[in-house]
Every structure is written in C-alpha cells, then in structure tokens.
Short mmCIF file of C-alpha atoms in Angstrom, two decimals:
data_model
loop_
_atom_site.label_atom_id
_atom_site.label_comp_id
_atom_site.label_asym_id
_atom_site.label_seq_id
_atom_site.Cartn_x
_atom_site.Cartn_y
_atom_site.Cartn_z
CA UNK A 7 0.00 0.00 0.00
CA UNK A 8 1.34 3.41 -0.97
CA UNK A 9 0.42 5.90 1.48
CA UNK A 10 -1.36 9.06 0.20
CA UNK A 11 -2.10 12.28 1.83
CA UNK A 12 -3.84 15.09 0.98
CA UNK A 13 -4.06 19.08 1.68
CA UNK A 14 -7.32 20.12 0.94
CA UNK A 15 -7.18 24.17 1.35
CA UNK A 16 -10.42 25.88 -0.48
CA UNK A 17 -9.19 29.01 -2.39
CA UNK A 18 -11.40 31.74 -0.80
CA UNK A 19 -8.28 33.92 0.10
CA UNK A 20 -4.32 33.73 1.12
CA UNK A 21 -2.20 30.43 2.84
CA UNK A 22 -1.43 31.74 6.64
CA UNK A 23 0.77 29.65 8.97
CA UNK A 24 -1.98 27.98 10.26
CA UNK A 25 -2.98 26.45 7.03
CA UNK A 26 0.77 25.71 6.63
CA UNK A 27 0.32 23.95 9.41
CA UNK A 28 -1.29 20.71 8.41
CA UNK A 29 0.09 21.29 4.63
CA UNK A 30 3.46 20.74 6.18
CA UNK A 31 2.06 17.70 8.60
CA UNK A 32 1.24 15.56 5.14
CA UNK A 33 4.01 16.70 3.10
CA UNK A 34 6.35 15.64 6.12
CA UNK A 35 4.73 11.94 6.70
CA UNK A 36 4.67 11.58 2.81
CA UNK A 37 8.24 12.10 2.65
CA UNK A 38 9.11 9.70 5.49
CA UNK A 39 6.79 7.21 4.23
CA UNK A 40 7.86 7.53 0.79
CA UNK A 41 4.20 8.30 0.18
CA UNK A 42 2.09 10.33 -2.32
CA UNK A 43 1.16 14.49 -1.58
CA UNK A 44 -2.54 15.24 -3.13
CA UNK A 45 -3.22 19.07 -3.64
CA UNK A 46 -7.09 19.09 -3.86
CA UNK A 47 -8.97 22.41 -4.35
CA UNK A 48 -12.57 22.90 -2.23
CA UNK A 49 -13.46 25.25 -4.64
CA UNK A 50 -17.44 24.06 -3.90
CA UNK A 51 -18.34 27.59 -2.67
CA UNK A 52 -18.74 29.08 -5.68
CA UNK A 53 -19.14 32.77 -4.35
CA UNK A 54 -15.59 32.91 -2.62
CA UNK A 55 -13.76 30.37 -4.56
CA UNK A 56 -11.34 32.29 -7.08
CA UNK A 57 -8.49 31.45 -9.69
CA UNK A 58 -6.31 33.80 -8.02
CA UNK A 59 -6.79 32.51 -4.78
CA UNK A 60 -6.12 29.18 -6.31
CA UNK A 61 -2.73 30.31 -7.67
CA UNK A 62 -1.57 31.72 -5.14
CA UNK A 63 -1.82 28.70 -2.88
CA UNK A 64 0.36 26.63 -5.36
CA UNK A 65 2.62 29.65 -5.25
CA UNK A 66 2.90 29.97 -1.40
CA UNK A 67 3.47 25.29 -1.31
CA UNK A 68 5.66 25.84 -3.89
CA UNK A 69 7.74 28.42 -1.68
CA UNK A 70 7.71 25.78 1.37
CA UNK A 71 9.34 23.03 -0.51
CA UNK A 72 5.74 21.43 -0.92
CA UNK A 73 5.37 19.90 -4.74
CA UNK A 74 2.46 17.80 -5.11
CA UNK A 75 2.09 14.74 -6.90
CA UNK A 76 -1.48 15.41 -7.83
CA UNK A 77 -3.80 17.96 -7.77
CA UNK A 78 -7.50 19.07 -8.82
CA UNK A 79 -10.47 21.35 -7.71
CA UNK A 80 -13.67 19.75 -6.62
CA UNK A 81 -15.93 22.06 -8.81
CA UNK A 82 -14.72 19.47 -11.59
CA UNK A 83 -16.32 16.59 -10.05
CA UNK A 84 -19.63 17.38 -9.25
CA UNK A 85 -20.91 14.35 -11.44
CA UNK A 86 -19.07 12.12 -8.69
CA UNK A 87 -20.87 13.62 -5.63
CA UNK A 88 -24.17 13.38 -7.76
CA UNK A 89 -23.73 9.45 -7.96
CA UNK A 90 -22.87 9.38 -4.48
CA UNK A 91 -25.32 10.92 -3.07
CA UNK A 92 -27.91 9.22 -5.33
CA UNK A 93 -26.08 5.78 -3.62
CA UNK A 94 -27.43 7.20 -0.29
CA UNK A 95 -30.44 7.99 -1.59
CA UNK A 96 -31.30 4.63 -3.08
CA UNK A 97 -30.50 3.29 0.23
CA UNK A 98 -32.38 5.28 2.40
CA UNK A 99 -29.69 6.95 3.80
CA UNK A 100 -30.02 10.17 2.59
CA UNK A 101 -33.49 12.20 3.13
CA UNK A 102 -34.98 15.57 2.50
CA UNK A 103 -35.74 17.68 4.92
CA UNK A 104 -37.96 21.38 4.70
CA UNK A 105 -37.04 23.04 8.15
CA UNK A 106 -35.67 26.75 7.21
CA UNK A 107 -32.70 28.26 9.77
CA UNK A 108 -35.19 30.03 12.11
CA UNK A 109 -37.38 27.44 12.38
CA UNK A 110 -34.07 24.76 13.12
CA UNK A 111 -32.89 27.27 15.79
CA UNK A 112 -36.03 27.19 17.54
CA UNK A 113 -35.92 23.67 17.67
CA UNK A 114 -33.08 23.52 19.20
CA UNK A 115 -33.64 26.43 21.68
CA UNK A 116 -36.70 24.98 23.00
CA UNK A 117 -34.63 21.45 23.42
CA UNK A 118 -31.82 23.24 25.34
CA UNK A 119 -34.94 25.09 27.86
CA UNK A 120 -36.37 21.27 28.39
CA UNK A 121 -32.69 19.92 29.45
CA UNK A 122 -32.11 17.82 26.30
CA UNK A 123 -29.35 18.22 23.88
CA UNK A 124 -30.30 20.26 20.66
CA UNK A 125 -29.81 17.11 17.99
CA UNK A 126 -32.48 17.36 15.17
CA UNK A 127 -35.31 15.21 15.85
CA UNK A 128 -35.60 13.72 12.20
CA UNK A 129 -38.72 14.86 12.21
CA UNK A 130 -38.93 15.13 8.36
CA UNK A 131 -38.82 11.49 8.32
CA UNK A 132 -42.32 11.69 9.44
CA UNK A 133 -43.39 13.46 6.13
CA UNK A 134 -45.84 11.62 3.87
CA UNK A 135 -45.43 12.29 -0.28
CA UNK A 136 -48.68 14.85 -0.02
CA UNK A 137 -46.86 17.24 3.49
CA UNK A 138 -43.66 17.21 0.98
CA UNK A 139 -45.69 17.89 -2.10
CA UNK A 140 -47.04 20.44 -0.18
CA UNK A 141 -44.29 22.30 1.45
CA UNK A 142 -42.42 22.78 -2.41
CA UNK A 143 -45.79 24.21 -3.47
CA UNK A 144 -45.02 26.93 -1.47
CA UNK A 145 -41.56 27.48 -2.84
CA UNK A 146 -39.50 25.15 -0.02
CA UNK A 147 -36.49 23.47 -1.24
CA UNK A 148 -35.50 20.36 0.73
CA UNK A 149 -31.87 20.50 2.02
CA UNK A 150 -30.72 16.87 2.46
CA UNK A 151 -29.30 14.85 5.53
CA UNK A 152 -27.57 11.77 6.33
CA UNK A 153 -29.50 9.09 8.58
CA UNK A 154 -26.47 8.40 11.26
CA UNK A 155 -26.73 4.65 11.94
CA UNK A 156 -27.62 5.05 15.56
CA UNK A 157 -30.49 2.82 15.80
CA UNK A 158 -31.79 -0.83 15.13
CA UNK A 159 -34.60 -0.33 12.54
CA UNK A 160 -36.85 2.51 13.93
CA UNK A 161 -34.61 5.87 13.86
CA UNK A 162 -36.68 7.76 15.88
CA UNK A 163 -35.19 5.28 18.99
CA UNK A 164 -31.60 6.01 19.40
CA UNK A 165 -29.46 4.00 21.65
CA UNK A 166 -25.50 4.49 21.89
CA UNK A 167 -23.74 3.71 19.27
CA UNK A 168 -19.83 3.83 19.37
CA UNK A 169 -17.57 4.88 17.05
CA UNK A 170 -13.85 4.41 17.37
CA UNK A 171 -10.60 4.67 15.90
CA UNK A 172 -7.27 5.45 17.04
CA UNK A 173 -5.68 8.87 16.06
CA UNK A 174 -2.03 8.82 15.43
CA UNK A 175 -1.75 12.23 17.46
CA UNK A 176 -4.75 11.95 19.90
CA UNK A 177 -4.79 8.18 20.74
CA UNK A 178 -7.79 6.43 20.64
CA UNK A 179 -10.69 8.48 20.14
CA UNK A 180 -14.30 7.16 20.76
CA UNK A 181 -17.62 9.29 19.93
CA UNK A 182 -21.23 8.43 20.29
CA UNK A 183 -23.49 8.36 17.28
CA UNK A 184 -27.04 9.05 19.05
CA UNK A 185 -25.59 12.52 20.49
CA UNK A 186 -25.00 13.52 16.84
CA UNK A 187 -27.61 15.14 14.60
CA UNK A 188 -28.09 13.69 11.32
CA UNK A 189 -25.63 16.13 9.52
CA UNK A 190 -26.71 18.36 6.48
CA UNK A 191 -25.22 17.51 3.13
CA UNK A 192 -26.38 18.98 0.95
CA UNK A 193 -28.20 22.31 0.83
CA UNK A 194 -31.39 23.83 -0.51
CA UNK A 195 -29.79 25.31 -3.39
CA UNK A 196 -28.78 21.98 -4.40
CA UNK A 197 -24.82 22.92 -3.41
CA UNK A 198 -22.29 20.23 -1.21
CA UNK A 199 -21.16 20.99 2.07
CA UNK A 200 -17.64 19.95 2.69
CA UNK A 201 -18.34 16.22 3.65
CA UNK A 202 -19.64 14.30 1.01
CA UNK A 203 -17.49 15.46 -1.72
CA UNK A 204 -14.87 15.56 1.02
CA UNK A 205 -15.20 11.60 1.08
CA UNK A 206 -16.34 10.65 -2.40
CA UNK A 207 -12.46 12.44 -2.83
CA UNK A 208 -10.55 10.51 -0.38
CA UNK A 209 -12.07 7.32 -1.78
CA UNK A 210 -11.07 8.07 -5.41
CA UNK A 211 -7.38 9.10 -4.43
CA UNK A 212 -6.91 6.18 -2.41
CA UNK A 213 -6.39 8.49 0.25
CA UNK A 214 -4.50 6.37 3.16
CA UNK A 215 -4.08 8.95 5.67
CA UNK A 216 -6.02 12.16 6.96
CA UNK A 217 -3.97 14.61 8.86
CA UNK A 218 -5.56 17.91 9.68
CA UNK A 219 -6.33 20.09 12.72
CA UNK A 220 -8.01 18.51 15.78
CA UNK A 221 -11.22 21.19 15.11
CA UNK A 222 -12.15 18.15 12.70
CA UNK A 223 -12.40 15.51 15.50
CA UNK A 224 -15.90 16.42 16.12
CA UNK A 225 -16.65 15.35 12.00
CA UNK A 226 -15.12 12.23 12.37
CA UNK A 227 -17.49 9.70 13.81
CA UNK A 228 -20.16 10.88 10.84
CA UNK A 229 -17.46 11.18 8.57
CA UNK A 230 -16.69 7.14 8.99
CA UNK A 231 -20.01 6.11 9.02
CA UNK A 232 -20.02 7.80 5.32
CA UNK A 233 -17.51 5.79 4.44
CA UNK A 234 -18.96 2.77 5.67
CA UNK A 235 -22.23 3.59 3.85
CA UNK A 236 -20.19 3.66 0.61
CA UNK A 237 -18.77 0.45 1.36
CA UNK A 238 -15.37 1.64 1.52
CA UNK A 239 -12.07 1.53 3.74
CA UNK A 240 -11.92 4.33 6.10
CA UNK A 241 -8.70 6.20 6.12
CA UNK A 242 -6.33 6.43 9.36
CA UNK A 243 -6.90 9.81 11.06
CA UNK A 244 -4.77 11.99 12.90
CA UNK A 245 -5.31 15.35 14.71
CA UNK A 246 -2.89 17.66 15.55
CA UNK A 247 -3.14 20.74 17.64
CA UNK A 248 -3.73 24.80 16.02
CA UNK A 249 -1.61 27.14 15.54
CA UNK A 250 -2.72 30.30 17.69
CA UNK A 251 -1.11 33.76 18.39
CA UNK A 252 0.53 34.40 21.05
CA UNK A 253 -2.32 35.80 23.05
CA UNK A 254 -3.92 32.27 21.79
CA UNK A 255 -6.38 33.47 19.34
CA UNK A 256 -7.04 31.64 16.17
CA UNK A 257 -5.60 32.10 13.13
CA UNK A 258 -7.98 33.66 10.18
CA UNK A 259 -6.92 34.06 5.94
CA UNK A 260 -9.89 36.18 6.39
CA UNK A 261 -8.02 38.88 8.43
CA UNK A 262 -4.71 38.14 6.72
CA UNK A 263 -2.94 36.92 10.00
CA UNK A 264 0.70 36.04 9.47
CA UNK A 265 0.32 34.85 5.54
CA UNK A 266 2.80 33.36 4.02
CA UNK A 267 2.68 35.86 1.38
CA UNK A 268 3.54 38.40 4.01
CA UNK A 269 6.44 36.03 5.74
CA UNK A 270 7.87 35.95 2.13
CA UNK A 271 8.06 39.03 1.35
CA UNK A 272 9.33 40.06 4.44
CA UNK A 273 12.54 38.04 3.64
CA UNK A 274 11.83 34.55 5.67
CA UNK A 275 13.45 31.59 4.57
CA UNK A 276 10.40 28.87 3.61
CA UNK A 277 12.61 26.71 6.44
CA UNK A 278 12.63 28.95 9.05
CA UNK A 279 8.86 29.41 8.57
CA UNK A 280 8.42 25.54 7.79
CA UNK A 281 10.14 24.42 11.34
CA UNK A 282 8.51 26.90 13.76
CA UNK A 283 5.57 25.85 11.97
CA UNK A 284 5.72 22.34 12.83
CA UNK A 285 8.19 22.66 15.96
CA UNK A 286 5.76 24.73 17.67
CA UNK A 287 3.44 22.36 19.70
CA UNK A 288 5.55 19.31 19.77
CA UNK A 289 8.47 18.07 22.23
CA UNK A 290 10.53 18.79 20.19
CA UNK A 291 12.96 22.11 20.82
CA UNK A 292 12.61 24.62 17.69
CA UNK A 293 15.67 24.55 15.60
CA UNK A 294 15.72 25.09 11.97
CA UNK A 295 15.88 22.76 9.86
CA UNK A 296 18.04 23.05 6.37
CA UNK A 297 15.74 20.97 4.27
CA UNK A 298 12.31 19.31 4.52
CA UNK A 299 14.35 16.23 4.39
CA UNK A 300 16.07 17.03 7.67
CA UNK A 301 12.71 18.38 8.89
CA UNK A 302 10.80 15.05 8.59
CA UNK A 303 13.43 13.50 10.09
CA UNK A 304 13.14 15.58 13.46
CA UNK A 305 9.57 15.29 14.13
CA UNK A 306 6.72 12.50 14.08
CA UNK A 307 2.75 12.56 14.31
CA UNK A 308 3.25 10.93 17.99
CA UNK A 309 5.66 13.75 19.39
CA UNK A 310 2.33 16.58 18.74
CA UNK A 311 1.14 17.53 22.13
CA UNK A 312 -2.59 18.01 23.00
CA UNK A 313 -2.44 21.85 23.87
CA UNK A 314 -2.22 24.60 21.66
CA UNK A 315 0.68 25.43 19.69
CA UNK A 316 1.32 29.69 19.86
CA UNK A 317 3.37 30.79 16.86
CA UNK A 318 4.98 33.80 17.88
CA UNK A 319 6.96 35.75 14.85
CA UNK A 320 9.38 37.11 17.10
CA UNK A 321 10.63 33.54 16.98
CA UNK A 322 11.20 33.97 13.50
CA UNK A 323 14.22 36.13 13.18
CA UNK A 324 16.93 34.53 15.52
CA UNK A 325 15.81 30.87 13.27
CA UNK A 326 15.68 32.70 10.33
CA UNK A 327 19.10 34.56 10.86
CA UNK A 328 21.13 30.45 11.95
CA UNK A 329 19.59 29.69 8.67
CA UNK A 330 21.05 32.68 6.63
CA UNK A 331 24.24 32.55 8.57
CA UNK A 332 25.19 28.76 6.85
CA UNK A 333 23.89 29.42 3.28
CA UNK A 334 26.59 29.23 0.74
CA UNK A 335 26.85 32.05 -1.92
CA UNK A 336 25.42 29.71 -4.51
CA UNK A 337 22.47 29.52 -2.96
CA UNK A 338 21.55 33.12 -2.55
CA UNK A 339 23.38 34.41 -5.59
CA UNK A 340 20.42 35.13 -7.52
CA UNK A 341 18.35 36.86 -5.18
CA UNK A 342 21.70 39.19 -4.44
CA UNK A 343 21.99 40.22 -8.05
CA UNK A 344 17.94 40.68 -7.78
CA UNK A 345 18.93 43.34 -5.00
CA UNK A 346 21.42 44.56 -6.91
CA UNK A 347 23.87 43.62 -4.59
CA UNK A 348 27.22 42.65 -5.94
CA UNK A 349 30.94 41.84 -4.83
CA UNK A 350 30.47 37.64 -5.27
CA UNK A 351 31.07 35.36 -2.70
CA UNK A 352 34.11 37.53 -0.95
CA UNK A 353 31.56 40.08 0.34
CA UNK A 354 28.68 37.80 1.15
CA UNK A 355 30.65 35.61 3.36
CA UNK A 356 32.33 38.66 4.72
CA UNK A 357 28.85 39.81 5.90
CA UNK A 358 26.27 36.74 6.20
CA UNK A 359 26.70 36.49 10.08
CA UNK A 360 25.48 39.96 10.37
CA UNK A 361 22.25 39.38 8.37
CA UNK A 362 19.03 37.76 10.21
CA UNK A 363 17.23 37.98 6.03
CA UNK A 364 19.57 37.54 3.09
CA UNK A 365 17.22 40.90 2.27
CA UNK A 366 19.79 42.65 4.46
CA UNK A 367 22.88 42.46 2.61
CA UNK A 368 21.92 45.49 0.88
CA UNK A 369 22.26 47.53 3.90
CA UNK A 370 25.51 46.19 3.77
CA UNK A 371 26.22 46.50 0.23
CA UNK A 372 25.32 50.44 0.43
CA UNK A 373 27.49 50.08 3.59
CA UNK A 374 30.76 49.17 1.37
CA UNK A 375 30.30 50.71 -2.01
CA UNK A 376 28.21 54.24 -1.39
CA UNK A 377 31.39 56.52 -1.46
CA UNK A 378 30.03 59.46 0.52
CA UNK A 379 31.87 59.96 3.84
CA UNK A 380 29.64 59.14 6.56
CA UNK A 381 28.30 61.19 9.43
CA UNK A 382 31.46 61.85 12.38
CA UNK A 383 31.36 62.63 15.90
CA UNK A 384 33.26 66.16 15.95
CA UNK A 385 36.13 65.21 18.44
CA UNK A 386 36.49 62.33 16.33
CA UNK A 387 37.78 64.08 13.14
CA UNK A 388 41.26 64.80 13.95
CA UNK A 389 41.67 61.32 14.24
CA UNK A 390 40.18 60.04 11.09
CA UNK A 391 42.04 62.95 9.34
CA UNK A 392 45.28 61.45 10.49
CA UNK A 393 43.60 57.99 9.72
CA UNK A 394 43.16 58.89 6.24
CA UNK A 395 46.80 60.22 5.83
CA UNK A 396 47.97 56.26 7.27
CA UNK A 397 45.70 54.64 4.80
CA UNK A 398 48.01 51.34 3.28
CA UNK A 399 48.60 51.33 -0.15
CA UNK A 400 46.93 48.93 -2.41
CA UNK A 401 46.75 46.00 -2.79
CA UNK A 402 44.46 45.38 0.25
CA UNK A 403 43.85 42.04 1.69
CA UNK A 404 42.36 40.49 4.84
CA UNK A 405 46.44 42.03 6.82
CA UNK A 406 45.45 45.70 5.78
CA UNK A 407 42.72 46.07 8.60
CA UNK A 408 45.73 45.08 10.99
CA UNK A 409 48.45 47.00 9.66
CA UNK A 410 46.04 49.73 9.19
CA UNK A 411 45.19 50.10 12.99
CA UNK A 412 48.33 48.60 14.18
CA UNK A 413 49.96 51.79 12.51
CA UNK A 414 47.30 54.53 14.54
CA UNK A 415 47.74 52.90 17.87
CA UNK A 416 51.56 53.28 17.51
CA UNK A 417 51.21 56.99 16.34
CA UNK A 418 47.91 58.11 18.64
CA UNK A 419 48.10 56.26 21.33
CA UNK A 420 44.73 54.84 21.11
CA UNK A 421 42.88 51.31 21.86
CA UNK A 422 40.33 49.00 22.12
CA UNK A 423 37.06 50.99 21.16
CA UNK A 424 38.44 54.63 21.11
CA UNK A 425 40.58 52.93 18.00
CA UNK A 426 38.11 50.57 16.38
CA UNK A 427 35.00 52.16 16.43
CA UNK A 428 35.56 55.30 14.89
CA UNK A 429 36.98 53.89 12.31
CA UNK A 430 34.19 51.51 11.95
CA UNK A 431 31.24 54.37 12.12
CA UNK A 432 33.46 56.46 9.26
CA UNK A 433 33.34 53.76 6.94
CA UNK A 434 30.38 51.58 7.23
CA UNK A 435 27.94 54.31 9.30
CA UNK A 436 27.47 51.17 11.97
CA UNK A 437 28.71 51.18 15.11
CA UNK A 438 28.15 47.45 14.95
CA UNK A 439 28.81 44.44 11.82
CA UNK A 440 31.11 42.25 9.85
CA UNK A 441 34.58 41.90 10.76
CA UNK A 442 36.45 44.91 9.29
CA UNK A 443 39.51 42.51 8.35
CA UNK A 444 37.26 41.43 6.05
CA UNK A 445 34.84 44.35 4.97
CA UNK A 446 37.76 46.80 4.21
CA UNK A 447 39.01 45.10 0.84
CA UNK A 448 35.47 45.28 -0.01
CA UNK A 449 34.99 49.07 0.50
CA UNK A 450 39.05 49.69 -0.80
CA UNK A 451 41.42 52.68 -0.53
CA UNK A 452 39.20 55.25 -2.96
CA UNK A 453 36.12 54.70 -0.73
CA UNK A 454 37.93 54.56 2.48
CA UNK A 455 39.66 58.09 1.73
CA UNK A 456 36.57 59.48 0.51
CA UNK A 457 34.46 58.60 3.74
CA UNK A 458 37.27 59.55 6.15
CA UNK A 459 38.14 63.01 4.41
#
C-alpha cells in the first residue's frame, strides 16, 4: 500500500501559517513514508472560490518546498458527488428535509430550555409524499441529511452507538453516534457541504491517511459512518493541535494573519517558517531545519502535544538569521543580483553572520560601495584625518585592517574601542557588523579616503 495524503485548502483567500500547518504535517509523513502528496482544491463555494486565490496557494506550497504529486479542484467533479449521493439515496440513507434556519434554531432552543441536547429530531422522516408535495408548493427546497446509523430499525429510537478509531496524534478516540444530529449535506440550493465530496475524494485518491487540525475531530465519527455507507475503507486519522497567536487566538486568511505571502516578502526563509511551523506544539525544541528532508526526520505525528501550539513571529528572526548565517553564496546568488547587490562570494561571506534575512545584505552593500563619507562625531575628526593620511597602499587584503590600525595605535596612542569604532562608524555608518579585516578590501582605498576626508 502506498500511502497518500492530501491538503485540501479551499481558495477563498491567502495560505497563513496555520494552514501551513497541516500542509506541512502531510508533506512531512509523505516524505518519510515515501508516500504520495494530493493538492485538492474545495473550490465548492462558488461565491468565494477564485483562480487567483487558487494560484496563489500553489505559489505559497511551492515556496515551502511542498510539490504535489497530484492535484484538482472539486468544482470538476460534481458528477461524482451526484452518484454518491444518489447511492445514499437509493439506500435510504439520505433524506430531504424542509425546516428553514429560524425554524431549526427554535428547535433547538426549546430542546436546550427542556434539558435535552439540541440534535435534530428527524422529524422530516415523518413526512408523507402529499406534506412534501405540499411544502415545495409553497416554494420550499429540501436540504438533504444523512441518517447516522444510531439505531436498530426505527430511527426515531436512538441507543449508543460507538464509534472508534485510534488517532495517530490523539490516541484512541471514541464518539457516540445518538448525540450527533443527522448532519446536512447537501443544501437547498442543491450545493455540497464539505463532507460528502470531502469523502467521495478521499475514496477516489486512495487516500490512506487524513492529517488535519483537531477542530475536525468532532466530523469524524459521521465522517466514517459515510464511508462505511459507501462500502469503503476508512482512512487512518490523525489530529494535531492549532496554531494560535501568542495571546492564543485563532488564526484567520480572512483577516490576513501572518500569511505566508507576508512572511515571504518580508525576507523569511520557507525553512525557518516551515520548522517553527511544525516545531511549535511538539516536544521537540525549535531549531531550523536546512531541508524538509532534515525536517521530517526531526519530528513524528506521535511527538504533537494536546495543547495549543502559539506561533509567535518574534521567533522567527533569531531561526531565520542560523539559517542565513550557513547558506553558501550559490544559494543566494540570484536573489543578491535581484537586489542589486554585488561583490560575489568575498563580500557575502564577509557579511552573512550579520544578516538575520539575506534581504539585508543590501544595507551592507550600500554600507561598502556608497562613497560618501559618513556622518562623524566632531572630536572624532582629527583622528580620522590622520587615519586617512595612514591609509596602506593597495593592494588590500584580509592584513590591511591590521596593519592599518596597528599603525594609529603606535602613532595616537589609542585602543580597544576609542581605536576601532571610529573607524568603523566612518566607513560603514554602523557602530556594529562584519569583521572589518574582512569588509575593508570590499569598500578599498578610494572609498575609504573618501568617507574619512
């Protein structure tokens, strides 16, 4: 059996870390299992569903290090759900029901008052042909629900009916049927909630393995019955915990919170993002990870602990910077000359450990070709005067910083940081950075001059 997995995001706006989340989760158990990644599309609400929504998602995966091995939209497969559904039908499984919202609602407000739990009372069950005919004469459009097999012949007595599996982050997991309404799928304007063509899905992908968020363990239970109405092999299931803020409030695309279009163009590395997304909420310690490889490696379904997991972007800069501090030139060459940055591998190794986003080597660059003189303290220019007049001759190499300063502490008399940083300040405009041993055969003699004159 190959394992499959699936991300099933619907395109109704941007990819946040949250929906990274479980993304990551299947990618990551696909690679260790040498298994299959299924992109499929929930494009079923027609309104919000869009094409650029849609392409962006591929765009932000792509970005991760996620490449899927299949994908496809669900608004191409409505034919499918149709012969399901008429499967459910034809077995009595699936009925049609006339209640609107407000007449639901006071249902179940008037079961709450009594001290019973507000599950629908399959009370359109009761219907004969002439009440239906009856209620469409008036306009009503049935919405249609799935008869939960909590009973032995006569649904309108429940009794308990358990359903089980075990969850490869939660353990085993056990809900009862007969505290369930009969859920809703499909609605009066003919349109599929999520579950049906949700299963109909999993079953034609050979879907092995469901990982998503643990706000899906309450859809479970009807969720396998489904699957056992349409004679097929349930998938394993595993919940992990959400992603929150810090504050612990959940994550919406709706609001824009923390996308990863946002974490991307702020500079991230798709690895830093990628392992304090899956890090955070685990027992494992957050480290970054250099490739997904590495990543799957570090963490398993098993190790995902049962609170929430609080993704705090603060995090993100000291991972992101260990990351940018071991990337070889070849590796960010491209997006240096995109910056405009040049000077080759000399001046990005000379300044990588003082960049938290590969983004910031510009600062840098400015730092070490810009020839205007930089701003002095006043009781400072004497010194860089006579700095200037000490200046080696070219060549420089990675000795001229010593000889350089070597030759003012003989002639001024000065140390430590009333040598250095002057110096530093005059030709970079930081009191703080790279190692000037380095940096200085970068910025050269003309430059140097210039800034110090």
């Amino acid at each position: 059996m190959t394992v499959t997995v699936r991300f099933a995001p619907s395109p109704t706006g941007f990819l946040h870390i949250g929906n990274a989340r479980p993304a990551l989760m299947n990618w990551l158990f696909a690679l260790r299992k040498g298994g299959r990644f299924v992109l499929r599309y929930d494009d079923t609400d027609r309104e919000r569903s869009t094409a650029e929504f849609a392409q962006a998602i591929g765009e932000d995966l792509a970005w991760l290090g996620i490449h899927p091995h299949e994908s496809f939209r669900q608004s191409e497969r409505i034919a499918q759900y149709d012969a399901a559904a008429e499967r459910l039908r034809a077995a009595g499984l699936l009925y049609p029901c006339y209640e609107t919202a407000d007449e639901l609602e006071r249902r179940r407000g008037r079961a709450r008052a009594l001290g019973r739990p507000p599950v629908y009372d399959r009370a359109a069950l009761k219907l004969s042909d002439e009440a239906r005919a009856a209620l469409e004469a008036e306009g009503r459009k049935p919405h249609w629900r799935f008869l939960l097999p909590n009973h032995d012949g006569d649904p309108f007595v429940t009794r308990r009916t358990e359903c089980s599996w075990s969850d490869l982050c939660r353990g085993e997991q056990t809900i009862d049927l007969a505290s369930l309404s009969d859920p809703v799928l499909i609605r009066a304007d003919g349109t599929y909630l999520y579950t049906l063509p949700s299963i109909v899905d999993d079953i034609a992908s050979g879907i092995t393995h469901v990982i998503r968020g643990e706000d899906h363990v309450a859809n479970t239970a009807v969720q396998l019955a489904i699957f056992t109405a349409l004679e097929a092999t349930p998938p394993v299931f595993a919940h992990h915990n959400l992603l929150t803020t810090v504050s612990g409030e959940g994550l919406s695309k709706r609001k824009g919170a923390l996308s990863l279009r946002s974490l991307r163009e702020a500079g991230f590395e798709p690895m830093a993002v990628a392992s304090l997304a899956v890090l955070s909420g685990t027992s494992h310690a957050i480290e970054p990870a250099e490739t997904m490889a590495a990543l799957a490696d570090m963490v398993s379904l098993a190790d995902v602990s049962r609170s929430a997991a609080k993704f705090n972007p603060d995090d993100l800069r000291p991972l992101n910077a260990r990351l940018v501090h071991r990337l070889p030139f070849d590796a960010v060459a491209d997006r240096l000359q995109a910056l405009g940055v040049a000077g080759g591998a000399a001046f990005w190794e000379a300044v990588r450990e003082n960049c938290e986003t590969v983004g910031d080597a510009a600062r840098w660059w400015r730092a070490v070709s810009d020839p205007q003189p930089m701003a002095v303290e006043p009781e400072d220019a004497d010194y860089l005067a006579r700095a200037a007049e000490l200046l080696p001759p070219d060549p420089w190499d990675d000795t001229t910083w010593g000889t350089w300063t070597g030759a003012l502490k003989a002639e001024t008399g000065r140390k430590g940081k009333a040598l250095f940083l002057p110096l530093r300040k005059a030709l970079t405009g930081e009191a703080h950075g790279p190692d000037m041993k380095a940096l200085l055969p970068l910025i050269g003699r003309r430059n140097s001059a210039a800034r110090l004159s």
